[in-house]
mmCIF file of C-alpha atoms in Angstrom:
data_model
loop_
_atom_site.group_PDB
_atom_site.id
_atom_site.type_symbol
_atom_site.label_atom_id
_atom_site.label_comp_id
_atom_site.label_asym_id
_atom_site.label_seq_id
_atom_site.Cartn_x
_atom_site.Cartn_y
_atom_site.Cartn_z
ATOM 1 C CA UNK A 835 -19.557 20.280 71.946
ATOM 2 C CA UNK A 836 -16.278 19.087 73.387
ATOM 3 C CA UNK A 837 -13.288 19.336 71.095
ATOM 4 C CA UNK A 838 -12.019 16.018 69.709
ATOM 5 C CA UNK A 839 -8.829 14.748 71.313
ATOM 6 C CA UNK A 840 -8.178 12.000 68.715
ATOM 7 C CA UNK A 841 -4.625 12.027 67.432
ATOM 8 C CA UNK A 842 -4.352 10.553 63.929
ATOM 9 C CA UNK A 843 -0.740 9.600 64.562
ATOM 10 C CA UNK A 844 -1.881 7.275 67.375
ATOM 11 C CA UNK A 845 -4.080 5.200 65.050
ATOM 12 C CA UNK A 846 -3.033 1.650 64.262
ATOM 13 C CA UNK A 847 -1.200 0.926 61.017
ATOM 14 C CA UNK A 848 -4.273 -0.970 59.796
ATOM 15 C CA UNK A 849 -6.553 2.045 60.278
ATOM 16 C CA UNK A 850 -4.077 4.429 58.716
ATOM 17 C CA UNK A 851 -3.746 2.154 55.683
ATOM 18 C CA UNK A 852 -7.523 1.843 55.455
ATOM 19 C CA UNK A 853 -7.897 5.632 55.413
ATOM 20 C CA UNK A 854 -5.100 6.273 52.931
ATOM 21 C CA UNK A 855 -6.485 3.622 50.550
ATOM 22 C CA UNK A 856 -9.543 5.853 50.148
ATOM 23 C CA UNK A 857 -7.486 8.842 49.048
ATOM 24 C CA UNK A 858 -7.074 9.454 45.302
ATOM 25 C CA UNK A 859 -3.840 8.418 43.649
ATOM 26 C CA UNK A 860 -2.705 12.009 42.875
ATOM 27 C CA UNK A 861 -3.387 13.102 46.468
ATOM 28 C CA UNK A 862 -1.399 10.171 47.845
ATOM 29 C CA UNK A 863 1.579 10.751 45.568
ATOM 30 C CA UNK A 864 1.620 14.539 45.792
ATOM 31 C CA UNK A 865 0.376 15.187 49.320
ATOM 32 C CA UNK A 866 -0.452 12.382 51.770
ATOM 33 C CA UNK A 867 2.854 10.525 51.559
ATOM 34 C CA UNK A 868 4.700 13.765 52.340
ATOM 35 C CA UNK A 869 2.927 14.382 55.647
ATOM 36 C CA UNK A 870 5.311 12.336 57.768
ATOM 37 C CA UNK A 871 7.705 9.376 57.705
ATOM 38 C CA UNK A 872 5.008 7.068 59.084
ATOM 39 C CA UNK A 873 2.574 7.872 56.276
ATOM 40 C CA UNK A 874 5.335 7.645 53.682
ATOM 41 C CA UNK A 875 6.162 4.083 54.804
ATOM 42 C CA UNK A 876 2.499 3.086 54.589
ATOM 43 C CA UNK A 877 2.156 4.632 51.125
ATOM 44 C CA UNK A 878 5.151 2.608 49.944
ATOM 45 C CA UNK A 879 3.550 -0.709 50.882
ATOM 46 C CA UNK A 880 2.481 -2.732 47.783
ATOM 47 C CA UNK A 881 -0.807 -3.640 49.475
ATOM 48 C CA UNK A 882 -1.802 0.035 49.247
ATOM 49 C CA UNK A 883 -1.784 -0.239 45.462
ATOM 50 C CA UNK A 884 -3.599 -3.531 44.822
ATOM 51 C CA UNK A 885 -6.694 -1.594 43.672
ATOM 52 C CA UNK A 886 -6.148 1.470 41.470
ATOM 53 C CA UNK A 887 -9.020 3.740 40.511
ATOM 54 C CA UNK A 888 -7.282 6.138 38.150
ATOM 55 C CA UNK A 889 -10.400 8.157 37.416
ATOM 56 C CA UNK A 890 -10.680 11.108 35.075
ATOM 57 C CA UNK A 891 -10.110 13.667 37.834
ATOM 58 C CA UNK A 892 -6.421 12.951 37.229
ATOM 59 C CA UNK A 893 -6.735 14.286 33.694
ATOM 60 C CA UNK A 894 -8.617 17.339 34.936
ATOM 61 C CA UNK A 895 -5.723 18.342 37.157
ATOM 62 C CA UNK A 896 -2.757 17.345 34.997
ATOM 63 C CA UNK A 897 -1.764 17.106 31.369
ATOM 64 C CA UNK A 898 -1.901 13.707 29.686
ATOM 65 C CA UNK A 899 1.864 13.081 29.853
ATOM 66 C CA UNK A 900 2.007 13.842 33.565
ATOM 67 C CA UNK A 901 -1.077 11.688 34.208
ATOM 68 C CA UNK A 902 0.510 8.795 32.318
ATOM 69 C CA UNK A 903 3.713 9.098 34.337
ATOM 70 C CA UNK A 904 1.756 9.171 37.607
ATOM 71 C CA UNK A 905 -0.327 6.153 36.576
ATOM 72 C CA UNK A 906 2.787 4.138 35.722
ATOM 73 C CA UNK A 907 4.314 5.041 39.080
ATOM 74 C CA UNK A 908 1.176 3.809 40.863
ATOM 75 C CA UNK A 909 1.417 0.481 39.010
ATOM 76 C CA UNK A 910 5.105 0.197 39.966
ATOM 77 C CA UNK A 911 4.196 0.729 43.626
ATOM 78 C CA UNK A 912 2.009 -2.399 43.533
ATOM 79 C CA UNK A 913 5.078 -4.568 42.800
ATOM 80 C CA UNK A 914 3.024 -7.126 40.902
ATOM 81 C CA UNK A 915 0.164 -7.289 43.449
ATOM 82 C CA UNK A 916 -2.287 -5.238 41.369
ATOM 83 C CA UNK A 917 -5.659 -7.036 41.082
ATOM 84 C CA UNK A 918 -8.087 -4.287 40.059
ATOM 85 C CA UNK A 919 -7.505 -1.232 37.872
ATOM 86 C CA UNK A 920 -9.702 1.460 36.320
ATOM 87 C CA UNK A 921 -7.964 3.416 33.572
ATOM 88 C CA UNK A 922 -8.201 7.174 33.110
ATOM 89 C CA UNK A 923 -9.759 8.150 29.797
ATOM 90 C CA UNK A 924 -6.457 8.493 27.961
ATOM 91 C CA UNK A 925 -6.177 9.377 24.297
ATOM 92 C CA UNK A 926 -5.345 6.554 21.903
ATOM 93 C CA UNK A 927 -1.547 6.675 22.105
ATOM 94 C CA UNK A 928 -1.371 6.929 25.897
ATOM 95 C CA UNK A 929 -4.117 4.328 26.293
ATOM 96 C CA UNK A 930 -2.176 1.717 24.315
ATOM 97 C CA UNK A 931 1.107 2.561 26.026
ATOM 98 C CA UNK A 932 -0.339 2.301 29.519
ATOM 99 C CA UNK A 933 -2.240 -0.897 28.702
ATOM 100 C CA UNK A 934 0.941 -2.692 27.665
ATOM 101 C CA UNK A 935 2.778 -1.225 30.667
ATOM 102 C CA UNK A 936 0.169 -2.738 33.007
ATOM 103 C CA UNK A 937 0.227 -6.052 31.132
ATOM 104 C CA UNK A 938 3.954 -6.423 31.768
ATOM 105 C CA UNK A 939 3.597 -5.733 35.495
ATOM 106 C CA UNK A 940 0.229 -7.082 36.649
ATOM 107 C CA UNK A 941 -0.032 -10.810 36.016
ATOM 108 C CA UNK A 942 -2.345 -11.108 39.062
ATOM 109 C CA UNK A 943 -4.955 -8.752 37.577
ATOM 110 C CA UNK A 944 -8.564 -9.875 38.088
ATOM 111 C CA UNK A 945 -10.589 -6.786 37.123
ATOM 112 C CA UNK A 946 -9.934 -4.331 34.291
ATOM 113 C CA UNK A 947 -12.020 -1.259 33.423
ATOM 114 C CA UNK A 948 -11.210 0.885 30.393
ATOM 115 C CA UNK A 949 -12.779 3.725 28.432
ATOM 116 C CA UNK A 950 -11.635 5.734 25.440
ATOM 117 C CA UNK A 951 -11.614 9.492 25.011
ATOM 118 C CA UNK A 952 -11.971 9.046 21.246
ATOM 119 C CA UNK A 953 -15.020 6.843 20.808
ATOM 120 C CA UNK A 954 -14.201 3.414 19.434
ATOM 121 C CA UNK A 955 -10.439 3.776 19.497
ATOM 122 C CA UNK A 956 -7.539 2.796 21.721
ATOM 123 C CA UNK A 957 -8.155 -0.952 22.030
ATOM 124 C CA UNK A 958 -6.146 -2.424 19.181
ATOM 125 C CA UNK A 959 -3.474 -3.602 21.629
ATOM 126 C CA UNK A 960 -5.975 -5.207 24.016
ATOM 127 C CA UNK A 961 -5.759 -8.733 22.475
ATOM 128 C CA UNK A 962 -1.988 -8.554 22.931
ATOM 129 C CA UNK A 963 -2.338 -7.438 26.552
ATOM 130 C CA UNK A 964 -4.908 -10.123 27.409
ATOM 131 C CA UNK A 965 -2.248 -12.790 26.883
ATOM 132 C CA UNK A 966 -0.684 -11.602 30.155
ATOM 133 C CA UNK A 967 -3.888 -11.565 32.248
ATOM 134 C CA UNK A 968 -4.542 -15.293 32.900
ATOM 135 C CA UNK A 969 -6.424 -14.559 36.141
ATOM 136 C CA UNK A 970 -8.775 -11.944 34.691
ATOM 137 C CA UNK A 971 -12.329 -12.433 35.965
ATOM 138 C CA UNK A 972 -14.026 -9.184 34.981
ATOM 139 C CA UNK A 973 -13.638 -6.859 31.987
ATOM 140 C CA UNK A 974 -15.521 -3.583 31.554
ATOM 141 C CA UNK A 975 -15.190 -1.505 28.375
ATOM 142 C CA UNK A 976 -16.842 1.912 27.931
ATOM 143 C CA UNK A 977 -17.163 3.942 24.709
ATOM 144 C CA UNK A 978 -15.490 1.324 22.570
ATOM 145 C CA UNK A 979 -15.816 -0.772 19.473
ATOM 146 C CA UNK A 980 -15.179 -4.379 20.554
ATOM 147 C CA UNK A 981 -14.054 -6.415 17.562
ATOM 148 C CA UNK A 982 -14.143 -10.208 17.550
ATOM 149 C CA UNK A 983 -10.386 -10.546 18.100
ATOM 150 C CA UNK A 984 -10.871 -9.234 21.639
ATOM 151 C CA UNK A 985 -13.522 -11.859 22.394
ATOM 152 C CA UNK A 986 -11.399 -14.633 20.891
ATOM 153 C CA UNK A 987 -8.406 -13.500 22.979
ATOM 154 C CA UNK A 988 -10.546 -13.524 26.119
ATOM 155 C CA UNK A 989 -11.578 -17.111 25.395
ATOM 156 C CA UNK A 990 -8.008 -18.198 24.697
ATOM 157 C CA UNK A 991 -6.049 -16.395 27.392
ATOM 158 C CA UNK A 992 -8.538 -15.570 30.190
ATOM 159 C CA UNK A 993 -10.225 -18.872 31.176
ATOM 160 C CA UNK A 994 -11.471 -17.459 34.494
ATOM 161 C CA UNK A 995 -13.487 -14.622 32.929
ATOM 162 C CA UNK A 996 -16.976 -14.539 34.401
ATOM 163 C CA UNK A 997 -18.161 -10.947 33.888
ATOM 164 C CA UNK A 998 -18.121 -8.866 30.698
ATOM 165 C CA UNK A 999 -19.508 -5.345 30.254
ATOM 166 C CA UNK A 1000 -19.463 -3.620 26.872
ATOM 167 C CA UNK A 1001 -20.986 -0.150 26.715
ATOM 168 C CA UNK A 1002 -20.782 1.118 23.164
ATOM 169 C CA UNK A 1003 -22.299 4.454 23.997
ATOM 170 C CA UNK A 1004 -22.186 5.236 27.736
ATOM 171 C CA UNK A 1005 -22.399 8.967 27.007
ATOM 172 C CA UNK A 1006 -24.579 8.576 23.946
ATOM 173 C CA UNK A 1007 -28.087 9.411 22.921
ATOM 174 C CA UNK A 1008 -30.263 7.146 25.040
ATOM 175 C CA UNK A 1009 -33.445 7.209 22.982
ATOM 176 C CA UNK A 1010 -32.261 6.652 19.392
ATOM 177 C CA UNK A 1011 -32.081 3.510 17.301
ATOM 178 C CA UNK A 1012 -28.822 1.563 17.452
ATOM 179 C CA UNK A 1013 -27.705 0.178 14.053
ATOM 180 C CA UNK A 1014 -28.216 -3.566 13.710
ATOM 181 C CA UNK A 1015 -25.090 -5.634 14.367
ATOM 182 C CA UNK A 1016 -24.977 -9.201 15.706
ATOM 183 C CA UNK A 1017 -21.268 -9.858 15.219
ATOM 184 C CA UNK A 1018 -20.240 -9.180 18.819
ATOM 185 C CA UNK A 1019 -23.106 -11.193 20.318
ATOM 186 C CA UNK A 1020 -22.368 -14.155 18.045
ATOM 187 C CA UNK A 1021 -18.677 -14.025 18.948
ATOM 188 C CA UNK A 1022 -19.534 -13.992 22.663
ATOM 189 C CA UNK A 1023 -21.891 -16.957 22.318
ATOM 190 C CA UNK A 1024 -19.383 -18.943 20.287
ATOM 191 C CA UNK A 1025 -16.392 -18.302 22.561
ATOM 192 C CA UNK A 1026 -17.258 -17.346 26.148
ATOM 193 C CA UNK A 1027 -19.123 -20.453 27.258
ATOM 194 C CA UNK A 1028 -18.394 -20.017 30.997
ATOM 195 C CA UNK A 1029 -19.652 -16.425 31.219
ATOM 196 C CA UNK A 1030 -21.888 -15.686 34.233
ATOM 197 C CA UNK A 1031 -22.672 -11.997 33.859
ATOM 198 C CA UNK A 1032 -23.012 -10.051 30.602
ATOM 199 C CA UNK A 1033 -23.885 -6.394 30.012
ATOM 200 C CA UNK A 1034 -24.400 -5.071 26.486
ATOM 201 C CA UNK A 1035 -25.409 -1.397 26.568
ATOM 202 C CA UNK A 1036 -26.439 0.488 23.416
ATOM 203 C CA UNK A 1037 -25.522 -2.606 21.412
ATOM 204 C CA UNK A 1038 -26.824 -3.470 17.934
ATOM 205 C CA UNK A 1039 -27.711 -7.046 18.909
ATOM 206 C CA UNK A 1040 -30.973 -8.488 17.563
ATOM 207 C CA UNK A 1041 -32.919 -11.647 18.411
ATOM 208 C CA UNK A 1042 -30.462 -13.639 16.262
ATOM 209 C CA UNK A 1043 -27.419 -12.635 18.284
ATOM 210 C CA UNK A 1044 -29.323 -12.994 21.548
ATOM 211 C CA UNK A 1045 -30.257 -16.580 20.632
ATOM 212 C CA UNK A 1046 -26.573 -17.406 20.028
ATOM 213 C CA UNK A 1047 -25.696 -15.992 23.457
ATOM 214 C CA UNK A 1048 -28.377 -18.068 25.164
ATOM 215 C CA UNK A 1049 -27.260 -21.240 23.376
ATOM 216 C CA UNK A 1050 -23.551 -20.656 23.843
ATOM 217 C CA UNK A 1051 -23.513 -19.352 27.446
ATOM 218 C CA UNK A 1052 -25.547 -21.904 29.449
ATOM 219 C CA UNK A 1053 -24.204 -20.649 32.805
ATOM 220 C CA UNK A 1054 -25.305 -17.050 32.260
ATOM 221 C CA UNK A 1055 -27.034 -15.709 35.380
ATOM 222 C CA UNK A 1056 -27.492 -12.014 34.591
ATOM 223 C CA UNK A 1057 -27.960 -10.171 31.305
ATOM 224 C CA UNK A 1058 -28.325 -6.409 30.851
ATOM 225 C CA UNK A 1059 -29.592 -5.289 27.429
ATOM 226 C CA UNK A 1060 -30.265 -1.647 28.273
ATOM 227 C CA UNK A 1061 -30.628 0.509 25.128
ATOM 228 C CA UNK A 1062 -30.376 -2.529 22.813
ATOM 229 C CA UNK A 1063 -33.290 -1.336 20.687
ATOM 230 C CA UNK A 1064 -33.138 -4.089 18.054
ATOM 231 C CA UNK A 1065 -34.440 -6.733 20.461
ATOM 232 C CA UNK A 1066 -38.010 -7.809 19.749
ATOM 233 C CA UNK A 1067 -39.514 -7.624 23.227
ATOM 234 C CA UNK A 1068 -42.423 -9.852 22.178
ATOM 235 C CA UNK A 1069 -40.321 -12.436 20.373
ATOM 236 C CA UNK A 1070 -39.832 -16.073 21.340
ATOM 237 C CA UNK A 1071 -36.159 -15.558 22.162
ATOM 238 C CA UNK A 1072 -37.076 -13.011 24.851
ATOM 239 C CA UNK A 1073 -39.473 -15.531 26.401
ATOM 240 C CA UNK A 1074 -36.632 -18.043 26.513
ATOM 241 C CA UNK A 1075 -34.392 -15.353 27.937
ATOM 242 C CA UNK A 1076 -36.778 -14.740 30.821
ATOM 243 C CA UNK A 1077 -36.879 -18.462 31.583
ATOM 244 C CA UNK A 1078 -33.128 -18.993 31.418
ATOM 245 C CA UNK A 1079 -31.703 -15.796 32.979
ATOM 246 C CA UNK A 1080 -32.134 -15.080 36.685
ATOM 247 C CA UNK A 1081 -31.534 -11.327 36.441
ATOM 248 C CA UNK A 1082 -32.628 -9.793 33.123
ATOM 249 C CA UNK A 1083 -32.752 -6.114 32.104
ATOM 250 C CA UNK A 1084 -34.493 -5.469 28.776
ATOM 251 C CA UNK A 1085 -34.518 -2.214 26.747
ATOM 252 C CA UNK A 1086 -36.843 0.422 28.178
ATOM 253 C CA UNK A 1087 -37.174 3.792 26.472
ATOM 254 C CA UNK A 1088 -38.392 5.359 29.690
ATOM 255 C CA UNK A 1089 -35.198 4.503 31.553
ATOM 256 C CA UNK A 1090 -31.750 5.899 30.911
ATOM 257 C CA UNK A 1091 -28.557 4.873 32.650
ATOM 258 C CA UNK A 1092 -28.353 7.454 35.447
ATOM 259 C CA UNK A 1093 -24.628 6.910 35.761
ATOM 260 C CA UNK A 1094 -24.141 8.936 32.601
ATOM 261 C CA UNK A 1095 -26.979 11.479 32.783
ATOM 262 C CA UNK A 1096 -24.623 14.416 33.308
ATOM 263 C CA UNK A 1097 -22.479 13.763 30.245
ATOM 264 C CA UNK A 1098 -24.643 13.040 27.212
ATOM 265 C CA UNK A 1099 -23.342 13.484 23.681
ATOM 266 C CA UNK A 1100 -24.453 12.025 20.366
ATOM 267 C CA UNK A 1101 -22.401 9.879 18.011
ATOM 268 C CA UNK A 1102 -23.086 9.904 14.295
ATOM 269 C CA UNK A 1103 -23.076 6.453 12.691
ATOM 270 C CA UNK A 1104 -23.928 8.039 9.336
ATOM 271 C CA UNK A 1105 -20.245 8.154 8.400
ATOM 272 C CA UNK A 1106 -20.483 4.437 7.587
ATOM 273 C CA UNK A 1107 -22.925 2.472 5.445
ATOM 274 C CA UNK A 1108 -23.771 0.208 8.364
ATOM 275 C CA UNK A 1109 -22.651 -0.589 11.874
ATOM 276 C CA UNK A 1110 -21.039 -3.778 10.551
ATOM 277 C CA UNK A 1111 -18.957 -1.769 8.090
ATOM 278 C CA UNK A 1112 -17.930 0.473 10.988
ATOM 279 C CA UNK A 1113 -16.414 -2.530 12.744
ATOM 280 C CA UNK A 1114 -14.644 -3.593 9.551
ATOM 281 C CA UNK A 1115 -13.387 -0.097 8.747
ATOM 282 C CA UNK A 1116 -12.188 0.478 12.310
ATOM 283 C CA UNK A 1117 -10.172 -2.722 12.523
ATOM 284 C CA UNK A 1118 -8.568 -2.077 9.141
ATOM 285 C CA UNK A 1119 -7.344 1.376 10.141
#
């Protein structure tokens, strides 16, 4: 086979930018931008940093403080053009600090994905941050407790929100009962009337909360209730759900979310009298 004669330095700026956008943030900051002056100029362009996927590989290769510093630098590089960001799984303190840092510098943000290293924690500052995301269209929260103040803030400050994903237990036990709790579902139905796509994974919602969602979100097109074991699959509200929702995923004990198959752990709700008291106790901490 003939040896390739392609010279990467002869590629157009567009192609070079396209390639470098696919490189991880640490590799860009610590390696790629140091290759040559041409690549350094491209890596300094704000358009290179409009989408930031700060995945957990950053934490695997650096301590939390260094990862936080690198993440802030990536946000600074966007110069206010950031539209899509996925957080690393910071601990509580770093999570809150970085969230507020992004809020002050990313008023154009449309998509936000967060997860917490300590299950249920690290989101107390989210209502405060949402005030500065008026263009937010999509919010995804993994391994979190979502209290009603977050939903109320979304309704008040993020009028363009169309997609909400709340995964209480993305790494959790996929075949156990989830404690009954309709508070989140009721808050969604009472506040997010323009929602188009909703995912509630491992949520304690029952038929009561589901009915409030159906009544309060008339524009809902897709609904994912994977691992929401309190739903009565033969109930009247599910029949209505099938009629109203175009794309519906109901609980199925034979199906687990493959995305998380390699990282399963179990969370013990027994520390609290009920899932509702967990929400109350968490927010009062």
